[in-house]
Coordinates of C-alpha atoms and ligand atoms in Angstrom, one line a residue:
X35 CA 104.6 72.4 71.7
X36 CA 104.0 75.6 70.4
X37 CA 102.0 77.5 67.7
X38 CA 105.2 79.2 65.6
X39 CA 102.2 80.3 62.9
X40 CA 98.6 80.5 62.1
X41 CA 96.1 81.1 59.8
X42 CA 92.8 80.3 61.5
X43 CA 91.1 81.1 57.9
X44 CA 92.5 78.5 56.4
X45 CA 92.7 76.3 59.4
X46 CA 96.0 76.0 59.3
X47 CA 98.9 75.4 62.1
X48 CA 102.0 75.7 62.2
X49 CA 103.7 74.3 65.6
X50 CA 107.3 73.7 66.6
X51 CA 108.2 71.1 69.3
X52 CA 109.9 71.9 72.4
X53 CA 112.5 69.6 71.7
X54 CA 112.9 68.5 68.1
X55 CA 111.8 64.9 67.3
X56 CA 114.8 62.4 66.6
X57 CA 114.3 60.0 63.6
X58 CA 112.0 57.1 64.5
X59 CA 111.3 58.5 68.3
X60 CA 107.3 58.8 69.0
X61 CA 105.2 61.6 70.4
X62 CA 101.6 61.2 70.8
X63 CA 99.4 64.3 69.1
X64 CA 96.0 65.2 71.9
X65 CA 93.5 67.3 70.3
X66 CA 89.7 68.0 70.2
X67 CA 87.8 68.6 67.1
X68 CA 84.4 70.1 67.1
X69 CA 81.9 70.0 64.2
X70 CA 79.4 72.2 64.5
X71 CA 76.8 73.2 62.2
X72 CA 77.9 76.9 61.5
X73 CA 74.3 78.9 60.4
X74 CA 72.4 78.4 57.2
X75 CA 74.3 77.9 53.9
X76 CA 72.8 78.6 50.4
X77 CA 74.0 74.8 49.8
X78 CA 72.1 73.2 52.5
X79 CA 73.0 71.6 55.7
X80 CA 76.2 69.9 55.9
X81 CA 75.1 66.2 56.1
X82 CA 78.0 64.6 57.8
X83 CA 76.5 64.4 61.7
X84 CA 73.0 63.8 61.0
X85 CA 70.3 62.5 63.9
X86 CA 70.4 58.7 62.5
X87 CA 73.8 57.8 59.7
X88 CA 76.2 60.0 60.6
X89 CA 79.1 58.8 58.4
X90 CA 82.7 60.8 58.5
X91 CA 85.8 59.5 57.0
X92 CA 89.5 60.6 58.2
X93 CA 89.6 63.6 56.0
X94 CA 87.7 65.6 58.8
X95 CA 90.4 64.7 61.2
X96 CA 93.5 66.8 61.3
X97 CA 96.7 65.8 59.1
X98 CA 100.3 66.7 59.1
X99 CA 102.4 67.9 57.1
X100 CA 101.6 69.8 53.0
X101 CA 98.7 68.8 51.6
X102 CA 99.7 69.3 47.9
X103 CA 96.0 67.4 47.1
X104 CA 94.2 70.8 48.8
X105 CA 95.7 73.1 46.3
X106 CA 93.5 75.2 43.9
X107 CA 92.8 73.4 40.5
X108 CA 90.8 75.3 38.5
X109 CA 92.2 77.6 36.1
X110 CA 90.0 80.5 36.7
X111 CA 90.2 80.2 40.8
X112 CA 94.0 80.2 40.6
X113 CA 94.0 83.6 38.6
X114 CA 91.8 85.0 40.6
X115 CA 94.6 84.2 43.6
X116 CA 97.7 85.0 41.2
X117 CA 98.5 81.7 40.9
X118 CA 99.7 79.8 37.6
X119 CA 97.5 77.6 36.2
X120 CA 98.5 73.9 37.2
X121 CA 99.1 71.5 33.4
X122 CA 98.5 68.8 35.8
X123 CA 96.8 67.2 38.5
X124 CA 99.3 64.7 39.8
X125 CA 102.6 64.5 39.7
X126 CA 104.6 62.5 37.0
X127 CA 104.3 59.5 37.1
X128 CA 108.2 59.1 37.4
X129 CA 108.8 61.8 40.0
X130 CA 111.0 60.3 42.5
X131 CA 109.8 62.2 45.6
X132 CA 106.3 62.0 45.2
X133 CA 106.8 58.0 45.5
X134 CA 107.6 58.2 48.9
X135 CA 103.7 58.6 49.9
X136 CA 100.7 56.9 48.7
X137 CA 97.9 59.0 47.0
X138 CA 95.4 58.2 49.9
X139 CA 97.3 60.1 52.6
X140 CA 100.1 62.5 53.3
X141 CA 101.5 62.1 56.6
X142 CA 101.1 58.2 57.0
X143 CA 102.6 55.0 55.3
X144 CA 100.6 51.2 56.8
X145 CA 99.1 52.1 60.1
X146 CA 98.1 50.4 63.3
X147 CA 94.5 51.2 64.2
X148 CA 92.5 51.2 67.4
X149 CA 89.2 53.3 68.1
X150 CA 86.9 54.0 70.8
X151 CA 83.7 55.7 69.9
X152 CA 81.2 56.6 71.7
X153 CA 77.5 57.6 70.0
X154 CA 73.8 58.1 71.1
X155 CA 71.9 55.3 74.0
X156 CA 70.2 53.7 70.7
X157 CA 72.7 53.8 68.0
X158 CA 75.8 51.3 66.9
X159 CA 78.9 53.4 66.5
X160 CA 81.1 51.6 63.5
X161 CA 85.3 52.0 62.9
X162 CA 87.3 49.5 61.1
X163 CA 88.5 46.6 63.2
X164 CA 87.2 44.2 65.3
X165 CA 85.1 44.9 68.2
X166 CA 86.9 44.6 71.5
X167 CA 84.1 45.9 74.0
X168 CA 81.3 47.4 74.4
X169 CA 79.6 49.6 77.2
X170 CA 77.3 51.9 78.5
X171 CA 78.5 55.5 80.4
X172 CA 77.1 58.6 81.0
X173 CA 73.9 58.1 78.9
X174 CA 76.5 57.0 75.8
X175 CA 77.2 53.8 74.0
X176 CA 80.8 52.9 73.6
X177 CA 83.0 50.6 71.1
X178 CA 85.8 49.5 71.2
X179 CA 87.8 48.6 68.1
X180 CA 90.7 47.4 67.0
X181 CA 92.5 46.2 63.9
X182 CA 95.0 43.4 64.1
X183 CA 97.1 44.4 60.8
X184 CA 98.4 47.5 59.5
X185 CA 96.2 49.3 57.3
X186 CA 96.3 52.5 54.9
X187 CA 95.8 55.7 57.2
X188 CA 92.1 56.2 56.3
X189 CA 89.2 55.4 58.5
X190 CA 85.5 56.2 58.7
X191 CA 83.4 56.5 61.7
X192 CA 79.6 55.5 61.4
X193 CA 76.6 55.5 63.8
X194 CA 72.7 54.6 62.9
X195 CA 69.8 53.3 64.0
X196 CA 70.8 49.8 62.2
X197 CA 68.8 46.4 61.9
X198 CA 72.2 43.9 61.1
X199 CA 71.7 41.0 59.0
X200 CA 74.3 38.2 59.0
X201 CA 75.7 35.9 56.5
X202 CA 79.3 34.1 56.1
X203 CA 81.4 33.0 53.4
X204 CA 83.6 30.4 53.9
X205 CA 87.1 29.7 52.3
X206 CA 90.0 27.8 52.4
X207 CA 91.5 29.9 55.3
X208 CA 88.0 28.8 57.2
X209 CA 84.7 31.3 57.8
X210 CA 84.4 34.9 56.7
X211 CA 81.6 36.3 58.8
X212 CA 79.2 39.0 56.2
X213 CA 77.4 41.9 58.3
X214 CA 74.8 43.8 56.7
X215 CA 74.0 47.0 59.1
X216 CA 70.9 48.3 57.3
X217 CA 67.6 50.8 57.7
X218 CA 64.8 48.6 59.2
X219 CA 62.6 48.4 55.8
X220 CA 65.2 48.9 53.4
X221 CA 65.9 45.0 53.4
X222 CA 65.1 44.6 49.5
X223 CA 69.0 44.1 48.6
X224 CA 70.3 43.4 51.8
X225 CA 70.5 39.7 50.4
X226 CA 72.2 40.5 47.6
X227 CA 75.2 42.0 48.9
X228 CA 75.6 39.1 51.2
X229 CA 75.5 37.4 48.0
X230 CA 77.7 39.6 46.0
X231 CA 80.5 39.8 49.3
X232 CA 80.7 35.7 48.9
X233 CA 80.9 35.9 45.1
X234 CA 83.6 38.3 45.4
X235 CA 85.5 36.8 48.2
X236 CA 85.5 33.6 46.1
X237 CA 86.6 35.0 43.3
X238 CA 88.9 37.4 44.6
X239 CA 90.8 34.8 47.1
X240 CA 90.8 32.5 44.4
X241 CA 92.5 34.4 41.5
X242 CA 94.5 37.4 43.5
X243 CA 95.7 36.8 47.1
X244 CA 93.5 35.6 50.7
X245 CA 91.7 38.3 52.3
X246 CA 93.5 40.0 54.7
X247 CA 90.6 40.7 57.4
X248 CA 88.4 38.4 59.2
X249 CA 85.3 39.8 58.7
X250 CA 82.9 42.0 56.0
X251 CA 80.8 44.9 57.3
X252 CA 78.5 47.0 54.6
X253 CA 76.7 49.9 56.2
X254 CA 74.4 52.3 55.3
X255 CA 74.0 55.6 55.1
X256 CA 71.9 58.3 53.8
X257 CA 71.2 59.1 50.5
X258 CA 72.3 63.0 51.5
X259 CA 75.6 61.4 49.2
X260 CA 75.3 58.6 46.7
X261 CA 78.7 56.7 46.6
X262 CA 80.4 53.4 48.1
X263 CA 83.6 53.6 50.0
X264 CA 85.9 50.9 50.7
X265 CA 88.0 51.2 54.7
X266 CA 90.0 48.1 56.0
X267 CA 86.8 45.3 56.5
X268 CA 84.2 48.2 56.8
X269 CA 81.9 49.6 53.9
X270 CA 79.7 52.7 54.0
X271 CA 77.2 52.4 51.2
X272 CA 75.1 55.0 50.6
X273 CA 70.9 53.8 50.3
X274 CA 70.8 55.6 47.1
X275 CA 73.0 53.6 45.4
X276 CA 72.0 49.8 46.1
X277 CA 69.6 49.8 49.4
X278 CA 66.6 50.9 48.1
X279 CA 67.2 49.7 44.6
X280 CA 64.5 48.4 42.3
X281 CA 66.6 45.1 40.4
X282 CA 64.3 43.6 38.2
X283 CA 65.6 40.3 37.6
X284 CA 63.6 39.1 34.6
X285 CA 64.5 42.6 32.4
X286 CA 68.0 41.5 30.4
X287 CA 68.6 45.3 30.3
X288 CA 68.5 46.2 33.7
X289 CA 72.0 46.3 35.8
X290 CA 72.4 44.4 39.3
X291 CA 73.9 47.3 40.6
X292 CA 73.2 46.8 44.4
X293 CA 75.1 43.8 43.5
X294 CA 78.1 45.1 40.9
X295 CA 78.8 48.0 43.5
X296 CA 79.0 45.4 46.2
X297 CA 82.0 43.7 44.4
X298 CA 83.4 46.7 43.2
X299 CA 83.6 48.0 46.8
X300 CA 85.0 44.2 48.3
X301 CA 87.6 44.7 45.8
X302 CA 88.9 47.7 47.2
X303 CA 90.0 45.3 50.1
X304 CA 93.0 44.2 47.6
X305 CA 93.1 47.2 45.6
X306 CA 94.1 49.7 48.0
X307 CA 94.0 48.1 50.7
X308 CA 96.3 45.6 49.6
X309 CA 98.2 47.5 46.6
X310 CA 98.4 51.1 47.0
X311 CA 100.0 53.3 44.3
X312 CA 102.2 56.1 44.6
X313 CA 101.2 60.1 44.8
X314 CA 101.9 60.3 40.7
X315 CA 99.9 59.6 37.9
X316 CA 98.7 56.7 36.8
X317 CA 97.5 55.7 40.9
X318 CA 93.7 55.3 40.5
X319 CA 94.7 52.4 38.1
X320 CA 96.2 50.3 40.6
X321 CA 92.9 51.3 42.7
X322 CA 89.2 52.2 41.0
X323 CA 90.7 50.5 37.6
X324 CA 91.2 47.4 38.9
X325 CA 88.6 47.4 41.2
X326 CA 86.4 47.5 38.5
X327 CA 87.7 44.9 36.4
X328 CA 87.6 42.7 39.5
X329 CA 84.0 43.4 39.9
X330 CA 83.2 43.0 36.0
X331 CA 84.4 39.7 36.0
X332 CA 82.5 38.5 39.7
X333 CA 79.3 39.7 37.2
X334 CA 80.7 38.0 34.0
X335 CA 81.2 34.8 36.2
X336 CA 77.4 35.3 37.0
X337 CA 75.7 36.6 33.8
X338 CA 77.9 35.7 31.1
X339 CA 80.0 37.3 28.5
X340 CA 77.2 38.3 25.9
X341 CA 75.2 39.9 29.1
X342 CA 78.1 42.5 29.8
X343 CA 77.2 45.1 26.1
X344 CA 74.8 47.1 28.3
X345 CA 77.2 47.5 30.8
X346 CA 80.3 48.0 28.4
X347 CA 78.1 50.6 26.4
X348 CA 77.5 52.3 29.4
X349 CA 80.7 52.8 30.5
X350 CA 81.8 53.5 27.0
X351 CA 78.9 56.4 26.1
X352 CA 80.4 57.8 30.1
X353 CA 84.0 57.6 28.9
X354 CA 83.4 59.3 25.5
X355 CA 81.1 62.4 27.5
X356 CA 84.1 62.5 29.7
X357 CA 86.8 63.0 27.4
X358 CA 84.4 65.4 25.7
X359 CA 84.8 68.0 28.3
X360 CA 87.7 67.4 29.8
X361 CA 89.5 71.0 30.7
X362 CA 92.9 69.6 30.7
X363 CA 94.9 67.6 28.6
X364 CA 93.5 63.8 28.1
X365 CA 95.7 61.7 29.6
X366 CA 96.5 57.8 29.0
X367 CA 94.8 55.2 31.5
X368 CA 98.8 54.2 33.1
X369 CA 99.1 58.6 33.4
X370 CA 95.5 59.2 34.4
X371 CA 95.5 61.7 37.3
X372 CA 92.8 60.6 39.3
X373 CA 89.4 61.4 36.6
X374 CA 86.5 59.4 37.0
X375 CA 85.8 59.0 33.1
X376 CA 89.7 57.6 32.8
X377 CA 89.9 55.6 35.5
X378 CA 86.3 53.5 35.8
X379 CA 84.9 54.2 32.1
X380 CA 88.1 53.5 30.3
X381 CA 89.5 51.6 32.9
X382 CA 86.7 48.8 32.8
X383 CA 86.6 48.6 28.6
X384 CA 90.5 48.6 28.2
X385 CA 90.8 45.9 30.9
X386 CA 87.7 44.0 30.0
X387 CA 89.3 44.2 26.5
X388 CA 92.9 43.0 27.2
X389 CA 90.9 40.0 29.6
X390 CA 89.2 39.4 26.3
X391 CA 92.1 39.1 24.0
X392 CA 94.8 37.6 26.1
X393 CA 92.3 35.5 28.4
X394 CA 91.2 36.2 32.4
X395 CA 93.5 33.7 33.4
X396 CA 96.4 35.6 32.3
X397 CA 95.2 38.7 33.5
X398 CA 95.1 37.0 36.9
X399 CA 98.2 35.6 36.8
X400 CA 99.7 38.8 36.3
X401 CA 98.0 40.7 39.3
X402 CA 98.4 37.6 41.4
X403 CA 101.9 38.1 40.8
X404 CA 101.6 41.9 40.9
X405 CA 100.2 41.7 44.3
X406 CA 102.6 39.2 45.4
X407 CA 105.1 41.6 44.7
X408 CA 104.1 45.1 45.8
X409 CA 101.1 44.1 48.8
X410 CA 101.2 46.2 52.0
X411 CA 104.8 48.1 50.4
X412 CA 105.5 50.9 51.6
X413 CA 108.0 54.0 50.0
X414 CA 109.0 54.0 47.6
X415 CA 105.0 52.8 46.2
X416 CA 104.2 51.4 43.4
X417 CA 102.9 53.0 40.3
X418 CA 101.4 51.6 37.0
X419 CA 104.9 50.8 35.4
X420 CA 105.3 47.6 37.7
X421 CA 101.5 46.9 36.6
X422 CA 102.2 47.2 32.9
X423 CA 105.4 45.1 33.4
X424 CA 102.9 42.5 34.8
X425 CA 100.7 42.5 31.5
X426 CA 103.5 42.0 29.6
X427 CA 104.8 39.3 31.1
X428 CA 101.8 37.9 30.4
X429 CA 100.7 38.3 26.9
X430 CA 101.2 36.7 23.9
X431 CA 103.7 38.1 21.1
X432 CA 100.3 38.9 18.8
X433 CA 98.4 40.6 21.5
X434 CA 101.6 42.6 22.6
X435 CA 100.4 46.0 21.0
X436 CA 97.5 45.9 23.2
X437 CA 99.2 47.4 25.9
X438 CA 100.0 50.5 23.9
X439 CA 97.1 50.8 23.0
X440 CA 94.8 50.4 26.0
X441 CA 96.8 51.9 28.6
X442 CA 99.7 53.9 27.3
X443 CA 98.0 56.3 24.2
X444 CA 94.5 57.1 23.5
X445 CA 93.4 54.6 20.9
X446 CA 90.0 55.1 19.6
X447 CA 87.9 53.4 16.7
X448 CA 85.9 54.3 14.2
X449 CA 84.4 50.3 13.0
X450 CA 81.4 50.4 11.7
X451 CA 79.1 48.1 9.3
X452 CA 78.8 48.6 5.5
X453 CA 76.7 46.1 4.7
X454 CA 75.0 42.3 5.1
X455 CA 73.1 40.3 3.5
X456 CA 72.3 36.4 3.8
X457 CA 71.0 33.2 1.7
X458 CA 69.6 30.2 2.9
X459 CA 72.8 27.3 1.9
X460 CA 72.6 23.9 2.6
X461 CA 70.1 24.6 5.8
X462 CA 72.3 26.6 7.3
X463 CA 72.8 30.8 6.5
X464 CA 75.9 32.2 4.3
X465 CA 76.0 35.4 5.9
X466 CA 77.9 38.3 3.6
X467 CA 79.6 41.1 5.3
X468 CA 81.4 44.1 4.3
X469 CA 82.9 46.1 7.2
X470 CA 85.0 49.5 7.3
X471 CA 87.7 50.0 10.4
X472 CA 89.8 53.1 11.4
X473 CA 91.9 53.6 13.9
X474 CA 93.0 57.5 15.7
X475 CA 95.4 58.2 18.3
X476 CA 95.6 61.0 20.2
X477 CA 98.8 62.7 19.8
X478 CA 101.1 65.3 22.0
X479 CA 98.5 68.4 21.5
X480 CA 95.2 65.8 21.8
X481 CA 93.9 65.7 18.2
X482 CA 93.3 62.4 16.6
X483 CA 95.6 61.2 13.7
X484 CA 94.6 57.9 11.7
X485 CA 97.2 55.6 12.3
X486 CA 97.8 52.4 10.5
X487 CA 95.0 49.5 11.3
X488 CA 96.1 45.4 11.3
X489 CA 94.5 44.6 14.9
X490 CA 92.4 41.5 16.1
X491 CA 88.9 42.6 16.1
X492 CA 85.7 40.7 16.5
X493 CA 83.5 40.1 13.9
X494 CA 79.9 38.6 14.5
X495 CA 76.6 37.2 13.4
X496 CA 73.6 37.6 16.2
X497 CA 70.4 36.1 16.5
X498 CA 67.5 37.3 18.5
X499 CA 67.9 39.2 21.5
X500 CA 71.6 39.8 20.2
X501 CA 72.4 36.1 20.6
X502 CA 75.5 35.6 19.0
X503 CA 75.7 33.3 16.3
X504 CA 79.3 33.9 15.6
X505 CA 81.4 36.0 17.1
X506 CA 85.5 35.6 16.4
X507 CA 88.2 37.9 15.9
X508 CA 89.6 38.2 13.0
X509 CA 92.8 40.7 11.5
X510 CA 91.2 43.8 10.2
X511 CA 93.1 46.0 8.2
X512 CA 92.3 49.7 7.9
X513 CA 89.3 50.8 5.3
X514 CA 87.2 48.0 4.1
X515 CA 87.1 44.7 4.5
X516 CA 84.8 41.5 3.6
X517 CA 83.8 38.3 5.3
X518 CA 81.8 34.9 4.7
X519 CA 80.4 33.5 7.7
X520 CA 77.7 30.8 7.7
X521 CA 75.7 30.2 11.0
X522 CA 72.9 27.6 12.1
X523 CA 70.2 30.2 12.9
X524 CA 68.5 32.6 11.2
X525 CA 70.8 36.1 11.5
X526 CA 69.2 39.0 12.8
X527 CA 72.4 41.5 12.9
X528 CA 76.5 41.3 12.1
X529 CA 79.2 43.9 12.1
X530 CA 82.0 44.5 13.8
X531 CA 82.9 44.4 17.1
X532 CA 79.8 43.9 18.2
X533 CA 79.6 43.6 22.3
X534 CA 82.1 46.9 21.9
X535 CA 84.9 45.4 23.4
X536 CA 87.2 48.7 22.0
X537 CA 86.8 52.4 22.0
X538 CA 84.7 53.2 19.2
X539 CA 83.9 56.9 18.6
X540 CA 80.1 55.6 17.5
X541 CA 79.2 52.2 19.3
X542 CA 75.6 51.6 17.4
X543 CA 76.8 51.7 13.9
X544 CA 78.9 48.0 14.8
X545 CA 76.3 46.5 13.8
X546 CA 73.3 46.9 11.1
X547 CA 70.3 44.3 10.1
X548 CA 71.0 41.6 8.0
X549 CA 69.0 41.6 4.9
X550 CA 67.7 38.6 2.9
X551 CA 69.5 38.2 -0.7
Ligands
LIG1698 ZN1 86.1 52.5 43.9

């Protein structure tokens, strides 16, 4: 092999083979890779080998081939380098070529795996797979590891100091063993996880497909970065963002996070690990979109439907920021090209919302049959049509428009209270309520236009503590409309759409005091 081109600057290669390389025929690439800390930055130290957590994923390693994903974004940047700027982020979602690779990675389709990796006397060294050996050589501790399925080319490497608490789940298939590799005195949500991995694995097995590994590993790192990351059976948490949080249990307000991120993150291991979209738009919804509807309803399962507003307005008030200063063109959920506020924020109220309306079961028959479908495919991958298709198949004639509206415009509300008053009638309480509903869409250039409004939208009576009293969808018509409720307790609060199920440009005015007549 030799080098035909180079740009060291870039670190980029270009080599030509000897002999070329005949379709399916193998070669095996050798190489060393140093990474050394290069001087003082104005940024800080690169964090990635540190003294105890180092943590580096596959992106550090070389890869083959165009890396289209590496290209300049920003408009500004790309002037300054006579470029164009780009009207997109991802290819379309119908471009034929780009559906021969997955979004994850460029030069590999469903890979086999195996790892040694060696790491300081006192430290674990981590891959994905299942330990095969371990020794000691030359002052260094070795692993061993290998994975006994294909699996998406992307890996991580870790190596701590850990303490490792065990749990297991057990399923039909028989027992799932948990590991928790943890910073001695950072145990406070170490239980937790263990108990959100086995609430996810139950749910998850139950509704989509088995698990495909045969064991769990959560390990953390240092809060130098403050995300979760899903590889095959192995997942790098970061302490910031569950290991040293304080979960008060007794606040209603407060979010389990250590616990929400734990199923978000388990239910990578089917979405993305299982179902991987194509390099087009729309591919984080088959991913981080679905992952977090899978993980909103292992927390519904635990706290209940009225408990997820805080969580719903949270994702709503990050959505709404989002979209507020987004550079490029918004795009729909099914075209989203790979933005944070699209994929979680929206992606979490549109499918909480079409769970809502059309029930979870039938959400879950449709990615059981999804994944059933399109797990472990390789090119041409799947992209959000074949999803959509699923929730289609699914919902009833009345809830059909939902599917526009959630995931192929931008559909935002305007709902809001008028007015509500209440008299005591036969023991019980006639509630009154006047309500006024608009609905906007976002059209070609991005402005909202009011488009017509007949949609099934919950109306409700709360108690104390936002209890509801009522809470029923009804057909609301754009403008104004009026309702008569009566409810056993004492109402506190009514309006429309009250938990914020939909996109509502201004969440708090739902819902206003109810007055005594
Ligand atoms: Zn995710």
């Amino acid at each position: 092999m030799k080098i035909a081109e180079e740009r060291r600057d870039l670190g980029w290669l270009r080599y030509t083979l000897d002999r070329p390389l005949a379709p399916g025929e193998a070669t095996t690439l050798t190489y060393d890779l140093e990474y050394p800390p290069e001087g003082f930055t104005n940024s800080g130290a690169r964090a990635t080998v540190v003294d105890n957590g180092t943590f580096l994923n596959s992106g550090l390693l070389p890869v083959l081939g165009y890396q289209e994903q590496a290209e300049l974004t920003r408009d500004l940047e790309r002037k300054k380098h006579g470029l164009e700027p780009k009207a997109h982020l991802m290819p379309d979602l119908d471009d034929k070529v780009h559906q021969q690779r997955n979004y994850i990675s460029a030069d590999g389709d469903w890979i086999d795996f195996e790892a040694v990796v060696s790491t300081e006397p006192d430290q674990i060294a981590l891959a994905p797979g299942y330990l095969q050996r371990e020794w000691t050589e030359n002052g260094r501790r070795y692993f061993h590891y290998k994975m006994d399925v294909p699996i998406l080319h992307f890996t991580s490497f870790l190596s701590a100091r850990w303490a490792v608490k065990k749990g297991e789940w057990r399923g039909e298939s028989g027992a799932v063993p948990i590991e928790i590799y943890y910073q001695p005195g950072h145990e406070y949500n170490v239980d937790t996880m263990i108990t959100g991995v086995k609430d996810s694995l139950d749910y998850f097995t139950r509704a989509f497909s088995p698990y495909q590994h045969k064991q769990v590993r959560i390990l953390e790192f240092p809060r130098y970065a403050s995300f979760a990351q899903s590889f095959p059976n192995t997942i790098p948490f970061s302490e910031s963002i569950g290991f040293i949080a304080k979960v008060k249990p007794n606040d209603p307000k407060d979010i389990d996070y250590p616990y929400y991120v734990t199923a978000h993150e388990v239910a990578h291991q089917w979405w993305a690990h299982q179902v991987i979209g194509a390099y087009v738009q729309g591919a984080t919804m088959m991913s981080e979109t679905l992952a977090q509807y899978s993980a909103l309803m292992v927390m519904k399962k635990k706290y209940g439907d009225a408990k997820m507003k805080r969580f719903l307005k949270y994702e709503l008030d990050n959505y709404l920021q989002g979209r507020a200063i987004e550079r490029k063109q918004e795009q729909p959920l099914y075209r989203n090209e790979n933005q944070p506020y699209i994929h979680y924020r929206k992606g979490s109220l549109a499918m909480y919302a079409l769970q809502d309306y059309i029930g979870e079961d039938n959400v879950n028959k449709a990615l059981a049959s999804y994944i059933k479908k399109v797990a472990y495919k390789g090119p041409p991958y799947t992209t959000s049509r074949d999803l959509l298709a699923e929730f289609r198949a699914v919902t009833p004639p009345e809830y059909q428009y939902l599917i526009e509206d959630l995931f192929e415009t931008i559909t935002i509300y305007e709902n809001r209270a008028v007015s509500a008053t209440y008299a005591p009638k036969d023991g019980k309480f006639e509630v009154r309520l006047k309500v006024s509903a608009k609905k906007l869409r976002a059209k070609d250039a991005g402005a909202l236009d009011e488009v017509k409004m007949d949609d099934l939208v919950d109306i409700g009576v709360l108690g104390p503590d936002d209890k509801p009293l009522y809470l029923e969808k009804k057909r609301v018509k754009s403008g104004e409309s009026e309702f008569t409720i009566v409810v056993n307790e004492e109402p506190v609060r009514a309006g429309i759409d009250p938990v914020v199920k939909l996109v509502d440009r201004r969440p708090d005015d739902n819902t206003i005091p109810v007055t005594k007549q």
